[in-house]
Coordinates of C-alpha atoms in Angstrom, one line a residue:
X1 CA 0.0 0.0 0.3
X2 CA 1.8 3.5 -0.3
X3 CA 2.0 5.6 2.4
X4 CA 0.2 9.3 2.2
X5 CA 1.4 12.3 4.0
X6 CA 0.2 14.2 6.5
X7 CA 1.2 16.9 7.8
X8 CA 3.7 17.6 11.5
X9 CA 1.5 15.4 14.3
X10 CA 3.4 16.4 17.0
X11 CA 2.0 19.7 18.1
X12 CA -1.1 18.6 18.6
X13 CA -1.6 14.6 19.1
X14 CA 0.7 14.9 21.9
X15 CA -1.6 13.2 24.3
X16 CA -2.4 9.9 21.6
X17 CA -0.1 6.8 21.2
X18 CA 1.5 5.8 17.7
X19 CA 3.2 2.9 17.1
X20 CA 4.4 2.1 13.1
X21 CA 4.5 -0.8 11.3
X22 CA 1.8 -4.1 11.8
X23 CA 2.3 -7.2 13.5
X24 CA 0.4 -9.3 11.1
X25 CA 2.6 -8.7 7.5
X26 CA 1.5 -5.6 5.9
X27 CA 1.8 -6.0 2.2
X28 CA 4.1 -3.2 1.1
X29 CA 7.6 -2.1 3.0
X30 CA 7.3 1.2 4.7
X31 CA 10.1 2.8 5.6
X32 CA 9.9 2.9 9.1
X33 CA 12.3 3.0 12.2
X34 CA 11.5 -0.8 13.7
X35 CA 14.1 0.8 16.8
X36 CA 11.1 3.0 17.0
X37 CA 8.4 0.8 16.7
X38 CA 10.4 -1.8 19.0
X39 CA 10.5 0.9 21.6
X40 CA 7.0 2.1 21.6
X41 CA 5.5 -1.3 21.8
X42 CA 8.2 -2.0 25.3
X43 CA 7.0 1.0 26.3
X44 CA 3.1 0.6 25.8
X45 CA 3.5 -2.9 27.4
X46 CA 5.1 -1.9 30.3
X47 CA 2.5 0.3 30.8
X48 CA 4.1 3.7 30.5
X49 CA 1.8 5.0 28.2
X50 CA 2.7 8.3 28.3
X51 CA 6.3 8.0 27.6
X52 CA 5.2 5.7 24.4
X53 CA 2.9 8.8 23.3
X54 CA 6.3 10.8 23.6
X55 CA 8.3 7.9 22.1
X56 CA 5.6 7.9 19.3
X57 CA 4.8 12.1 18.8
X58 CA 7.0 12.5 15.6
X59 CA 5.6 9.6 13.2
X60 CA 3.9 11.8 10.5
X61 CA 1.9 9.3 8.7
X62 CA -1.7 8.5 9.2
X63 CA -1.8 5.3 8.8
X64 CA 1.0 4.6 10.7
X65 CA -0.4 7.0 13.2
X66 CA -4.1 5.2 13.5
X67 CA -2.0 1.5 13.6
X68 CA 0.2 3.4 16.6
X69 CA -3.1 4.3 18.3
X70 CA -4.2 0.8 18.2
X71 CA -1.4 -1.2 19.2
X72 CA -1.6 1.5 22.6
X73 CA -5.1 0.9 22.4
X74 CA -4.8 -2.7 23.0
X75 CA -2.6 -2.4 25.9
X76 CA -4.4 0.1 27.4
X77 CA -7.2 -1.5 27.4
X78 CA -7.3 -3.9 31.0
X79 CA -5.0 -1.4 32.7
X80 CA -5.8 2.5 31.5
X81 CA -9.2 2.3 30.0
X82 CA -9.8 5.8 30.5
X83 CA -7.3 6.5 27.4
X84 CA -9.3 4.1 25.0
X85 CA -12.6 6.3 24.1
X86 CA -9.5 9.3 23.3
X87 CA -7.7 6.7 21.2
X88 CA -10.5 5.7 19.4
X89 CA -11.4 9.1 19.2
X90 CA -8.4 10.1 17.8
X91 CA -8.5 6.8 14.8
X92 CA -11.6 8.1 13.6
X93 CA -10.1 11.2 12.7
X94 CA -7.1 9.6 11.6
X95 CA -9.2 7.6 8.9
X96 CA -10.9 10.3 6.9
X97 CA -7.1 11.3 5.8
X98 CA -5.9 8.0 4.9
X99 CA -6.9 7.9 1.1
X100 CA -5.2 4.5 0.2
X101 CA -8.1 2.1 0.6
X102 CA -6.0 -0.9 1.6
X103 CA -4.6 1.1 4.4
X104 CA -8.1 2.1 5.2
X105 CA -8.8 -1.6 5.2
X106 CA -5.9 -2.9 7.5
X107 CA -6.7 -0.2 10.1
X108 CA -10.8 -0.9 10.0
X109 CA -9.6 -4.7 10.4
X110 CA -7.9 -4.1 13.1
X111 CA -10.2 -2.1 14.8
X112 CA -13.0 -4.5 14.3
X113 CA -11.0 -6.7 16.2
X114 CA -10.4 -4.7 18.8
X115 CA -14.1 -3.5 19.2
X116 CA -14.1 -7.2 19.6
X117 CA -12.2 -8.6 22.1
X118 CA -13.5 -5.3 24.1
X119 CA -17.0 -7.1 23.9
X120 CA -18.4 -4.2 21.6
X121 CA -19.7 -7.2 19.0
X122 CA -22.5 -4.7 17.1
X123 CA -19.5 -2.1 16.7
X124 CA -17.3 -4.9 15.5
X125 CA -19.3 -6.5 12.7
X126 CA -20.1 -2.7 11.5
X127 CA -16.4 -2.3 11.2
X128 CA -15.6 -5.2 9.9
X129 CA -18.0 -4.3 7.0
X130 CA -16.6 -1.2 6.7
X131 CA -13.3 -2.9 6.3
X132 CA -15.0 -5.5 3.0
X133 CA -16.6 -2.2 1.7
X134 CA -12.7 -0.8 1.4
X135 CA -11.0 -3.9 0.0
X136 CA -13.8 -3.8 -3.0
X137 CA -12.2 -0.7 -3.5
X138 CA -9.0 -1.5 -4.0
X139 CA -7.8 -2.0 -7.9
X140 CA -5.0 -3.9 -7.4
X141 CA -5.8 -7.8 -7.8
X142 CA -2.1 -8.7 -5.4
X143 CA -3.4 -6.5 -2.9
X144 CA -6.9 -6.6 -2.3
X145 CA -6.4 -10.3 -1.9
X146 CA -3.6 -9.6 1.0
X147 CA -6.1 -7.4 2.0
X148 CA -9.2 -9.9 2.1
X149 CA -6.5 -12.7 3.7
X150 CA -5.7 -9.5 6.8
X151 CA -9.2 -9.4 7.3
X152 CA -9.3 -12.9 7.8
X153 CA -6.6 -12.7 10.2
X154 CA -8.5 -10.7 12.2
X155 CA -12.0 -12.7 12.0
X156 CA -9.7 -15.5 13.1
X157 CA -8.1 -13.9 16.1
X158 CA -11.7 -12.4 16.8
X159 CA -12.8 -15.9 17.9
X160 CA -14.7 -16.0 14.5
X161 CA -13.1 -18.8 13.0
X162 CA -15.0 -20.4 10.5
X163 CA -15.9 -16.7 8.7
X164 CA -12.0 -16.5 9.2
X165 CA -12.0 -19.7 6.8
X166 CA -14.3 -18.4 4.6
X167 CA -12.6 -15.2 3.9
X168 CA -9.2 -17.7 3.3
X169 CA -10.5 -19.4 1.2
X170 CA -12.0 -16.1 -0.7
X171 CA -8.2 -14.5 -0.6
X172 CA -7.0 -17.2 -2.3
X173 CA -9.4 -17.5 -5.3
X174 CA -8.8 -14.3 -6.0
X175 CA -5.1 -14.6 -5.8
X176 CA -5.3 -17.6 -8.0
X177 CA -8.1 -16.0 -10.8
X178 CA -6.0 -12.6 -10.4
X179 CA -4.6 -11.4 -13.6
X180 CA -0.9 -11.3 -12.8
X181 CA 2.5 -12.4 -13.6
X182 CA 3.6 -15.8 -11.8
X183 CA 6.5 -14.5 -9.9
X184 CA 3.8 -11.9 -8.5
X185 CA 1.3 -14.3 -7.9
X186 CA 4.1 -16.6 -6.3
X187 CA 4.5 -14.2 -3.8
X188 CA 1.0 -13.4 -3.1
X189 CA -0.2 -16.5 -2.4
X190 CA 2.9 -17.0 -0.3
X191 CA 2.1 -14.0 1.6
X192 CA -1.5 -15.1 2.1
X193 CA -0.5 -18.5 3.5
X194 CA 1.9 -16.8 5.9
X195 CA -1.3 -14.8 7.3
X196 CA -3.0 -18.2 7.5
X197 CA -0.4 -19.3 9.4
X198 CA 0.3 -16.7 11.5
X199 CA -3.4 -16.7 12.7
X200 CA -3.3 -20.3 13.9
X201 CA -0.3 -19.1 16.2
X202 CA -2.0 -16.8 18.2
X203 CA -4.4 -19.6 18.7
X204 CA -5.3 -22.2 20.8
X205 CA -4.3 -25.6 19.6
X206 CA -8.1 -26.8 18.9
X207 CA -8.6 -23.4 16.8
X208 CA -4.9 -23.4 15.4
X209 CA -5.1 -26.9 14.1
X210 CA -7.6 -25.8 11.1
X211 CA -5.2 -22.7 10.0
X212 CA -2.2 -24.9 10.0
X213 CA -3.7 -27.6 7.9
X214 CA -4.8 -24.6 5.2
X215 CA -1.2 -22.9 5.4
X216 CA 0.4 -26.4 5.1
X217 CA -1.3 -27.1 2.1
X218 CA -0.6 -24.4 0.7
X219 CA 3.5 -24.6 1.1
X220 CA 3.1 -27.9 0.1
X221 CA 1.3 -27.4 -3.3
X222 CA 4.3 -24.6 -3.8
X223 CA 6.5 -26.9 -3.4
X224 CA 8.3 -24.3 -0.5
X225 CA 9.2 -27.0 1.1
X226 CA 11.5 -25.4 4.8
X227 CA 7.6 -22.8 4.9
X228 CA 5.7 -26.4 4.8
X229 CA 8.0 -28.3 7.6
X230 CA 7.4 -25.5 9.2
X231 CA 4.3 -25.4 9.4
X232 CA 3.8 -29.0 9.7
X233 CA 5.8 -29.1 13.0
X234 CA 3.7 -26.4 14.1
X235 CA 0.5 -29.0 13.3
X236 CA 1.7 -31.6 14.8
X237 CA 2.2 -29.5 18.2
X238 CA -1.0 -28.4 18.0
X239 CA -2.9 -32.1 18.0
X240 CA -0.3 -32.8 20.4
X241 CA -1.0 -30.1 22.8
X242 CA -4.8 -30.0 21.9
X243 CA -6.2 -29.4 25.7
X244 CA -4.0 -26.8 27.2
X245 CA -1.8 -25.4 24.0
X246 CA -2.0 -21.5 24.8
X247 CA 0.0 -20.0 22.2
X248 CA 2.5 -19.2 24.4
X249 CA 3.4 -22.4 25.5
X250 CA 3.5 -23.5 21.7
X251 CA 6.1 -20.9 21.0
X252 CA 8.6 -21.5 24.0
X253 CA 8.5 -25.1 23.3
X254 CA 9.4 -24.2 19.1
X255 CA 12.4 -22.4 20.8
X256 CA 13.6 -25.7 22.8
X257 CA 12.6 -23.5 26.3
X258 CA 11.1 -26.5 28.1
X259 CA 12.2 -25.0 31.7
X260 CA 10.1 -21.9 30.7
X261 CA 7.3 -23.5 29.1
X262 CA 6.7 -25.7 32.4
X263 CA 7.2 -22.3 34.3
X264 CA 3.9 -21.1 31.9
X265 CA 1.9 -24.2 32.5
X266 CA 2.3 -23.6 36.1
X267 CA 1.1 -20.4 35.4
X268 CA -1.5 -20.5 33.5
X269 CA -3.4 -23.5 35.2
X270 CA -4.1 -23.1 38.4
X271 CA -6.7 -25.8 38.5
X272 CA -4.2 -28.9 39.3
X273 CA -5.9 -31.4 37.0
X274 CA -5.8 -29.1 34.0
X275 CA -1.9 -28.9 34.8
X276 CA -1.6 -32.7 34.9
X277 CA -2.8 -33.0 31.2
X278 CA -1.1 -30.0 30.1
X279 CA 1.8 -31.4 31.6
X280 CA 0.9 -35.3 30.1
X281 CA 0.7 -32.9 26.4
X282 CA 4.2 -31.4 27.0
X283 CA 5.8 -34.7 27.8
X284 CA 4.1 -36.4 25.0
X285 CA 5.0 -33.6 22.2
X286 CA 9.0 -33.8 24.3
X287 CA 8.9 -37.9 23.8
X288 CA 7.8 -37.1 19.9
X289 CA 10.8 -34.9 19.3
X290 CA 13.0 -37.3 21.2
X291 CA 13.7 -34.5 24.0
X292 CA 15.1 -36.3 27.1
X293 CA 13.7 -34.1 29.3
X294 CA 10.1 -36.0 29.0
X295 CA 11.0 -38.3 31.8
X296 CA 11.4 -35.4 33.8
X297 CA 8.0 -33.9 33.0
X298 CA 6.6 -37.1 33.1
X299 CA 7.8 -37.6 36.8
X300 CA 6.4 -34.0 37.9
X301 CA 2.7 -35.0 36.6
X302 CA 3.0 -38.2 38.5
X303 CA 3.9 -36.7 41.1
X304 CA 1.5 -34.1 41.1
X305 CA -1.0 -36.9 40.5
X306 CA -0.4 -38.0 43.7
X307 CA -1.8 -35.1 45.3
X308 CA -5.1 -34.6 43.1
X309 CA -8.0 -36.9 41.7
X310 CA -9.4 -36.6 38.5
X311 CA -12.8 -36.4 36.5
X312 CA -13.5 -38.8 34.2
X313 CA -12.9 -36.4 31.6
X314 CA -9.3 -36.2 32.5
X315 CA -9.4 -40.0 33.1
X316 CA -10.0 -40.6 29.7
X317 CA -8.1 -37.9 28.4
X318 CA -5.2 -39.3 30.4
X319 CA -5.7 -42.7 29.0
X320 CA -5.8 -41.3 25.4
X321 CA -2.5 -39.1 26.0
X322 CA -0.1 -42.0 27.3
X323 CA -1.1 -44.7 25.0
X324 CA -0.4 -42.6 22.3
X325 CA 3.2 -41.4 23.5
X326 CA 3.9 -45.3 24.0
X327 CA 3.4 -45.3 27.8
X328 CA 1.6 -48.0 27.8
X329 CA 1.3 -49.3 31.4
X330 CA 0.3 -46.2 32.9
X331 CA -2.1 -45.6 30.2
X332 CA -3.5 -49.1 31.7
X333 CA -4.3 -47.6 35.1
X334 CA -6.7 -45.0 33.8
X335 CA -8.1 -47.0 30.9
X336 CA -9.7 -48.8 33.9
X337 CA -10.9 -45.9 35.5
X338 CA -13.1 -45.1 32.6
X339 CA -16.7 -45.3 34.0
X340 CA -17.8 -44.8 30.6
X341 CA -18.3 -48.7 29.0
X342 CA -17.9 -47.9 25.8
X343 CA -14.8 -45.5 26.3
X344 CA -13.5 -47.6 28.7
X345 CA -13.3 -50.2 25.7
X346 CA -12.3 -47.9 23.1
X347 CA -9.3 -47.4 25.3
X348 CA -8.6 -50.6 26.9
X349 CA -8.3 -51.6 22.2
X350 CA -5.9 -49.1 21.6
X351 CA -3.5 -50.3 24.9
X352 CA -4.0 -53.7 23.9
X353 CA -3.3 -52.6 20.0
X354 CA 0.1 -50.6 20.6
X355 CA 1.3 -53.6 23.0
X356 CA 0.7 -55.9 20.2
X357 CA 2.7 -53.7 17.6
X358 CA 5.8 -53.9 19.8
X359 CA 5.4 -57.4 19.8
X360 CA 3.7 -57.5 23.4
X361 CA 1.4 -60.4 22.6
X362 CA 0.5 -61.9 26.0
X363 CA 0.1 -58.5 27.2
X364 CA -2.1 -57.4 24.7
X365 CA -4.1 -60.4 24.9
X366 CA -4.5 -59.7 28.7
X367 CA -5.6 -55.9 27.7
X368 CA -8.2 -57.5 25.2
X369 CA -9.8 -59.6 28.0
X370 CA -10.8 -56.9 30.0
X371 CA -12.8 -55.6 27.2
X372 CA -16.9 -55.3 27.7
X373 CA -17.9 -56.0 23.8
X374 CA -17.8 -59.0 22.9
X375 CA -17.4 -58.3 19.6
X376 CA -15.2 -56.2 19.9
X377 CA -12.8 -58.4 21.9
X378 CA -12.6 -61.0 19.1
X379 CA -11.9 -58.6 16.7
X380 CA -9.0 -57.3 19.2
X381 CA -7.8 -61.1 19.8
X382 CA -8.2 -61.8 15.8
X383 CA -5.8 -58.6 15.6
X384 CA -3.7 -59.8 18.1
X385 CA -3.1 -62.8 16.3
X386 CA -2.5 -61.3 12.6
X387 CA 0.0 -59.3 13.7
X388 CA 1.9 -61.9 15.7
X389 CA 1.3 -64.3 12.8
X390 CA 3.0 -61.3 10.1
X391 CA 6.1 -60.6 13.0
X392 CA 7.0 -64.2 12.4
X393 CA 7.6 -63.7 8.7
X394 CA 9.7 -60.8 9.3
X395 CA 13.5 -61.3 9.2

């Protein structure tokens, strides 16, 4: 998007904060001081809003100014609510000075997300609609497709998953059908896939999975193997940390900061049952990637278990997680405690099959005999016999 000029703002905007470039990945590069941007974010994050305002006072461009107001507003909404009405009013005034429809679409999309997370659903809907109207005015097909993806990302971050998926698909289709050269089209589609991935990065695991699946599919089809591999790892982690995988824990684990991840779990999950399941999921991930620290995390989880009881739901989850990570003896301990007969049988069947797969055929049959459903038991014993027979022919 092209930058629009503005008159000197420092003399009449001193009471308002500003940041610089967007956090979501904007479509065109802007010439800005990232160190200044970082300074403003750090100050605002520490609650030093007046200092952040002062640091932002030299920004001239209305788009950058409005984006700054939004960044400060997001950080002020819970601790300095008195600032929020002033910030929003200034954003509305500044929007009138932003001429480029792509820039306006970006600000409206982000502003709509702000209204949504602060509980103003009707206002959010109206502003999202304004963003869509601005997108329709963008002449360049590539920029229009990316603007749609930015809108979709903000929809995702407000919890509107279905609308976000639909809008991301529309952005992708628009890029595919756009009349542009191959290299430009590839760049646009790659940018959209990156925005989809970023949406996943900002969501809890259960919501992130669908976005990672979309992003992986695009990168894989484009044969951008390193990006596909990165997203595939994130997807596997989200599936492993399915119940308790907030973005900050997943990010720390990806960086290899295991002790910090554990401290985050302890901080985020005050309920000991939730903490126990979160620790099991973390141990499962660490075992998947071959990190020996999984043993310490698993031991810590079971020490915690000694002091607490588990709900039926968490007994089922513990059995499934432990079974999935190959801790079959521990999984069996939980499986036999499941009260729901059908779910208990399913858990026992899964453990029995895994025992058979690791060639513990006697133990596999013993577990199978605990299954109440006679038809399931018969099928399972038959499957165990088949696996055992096949193992005899292995070289």
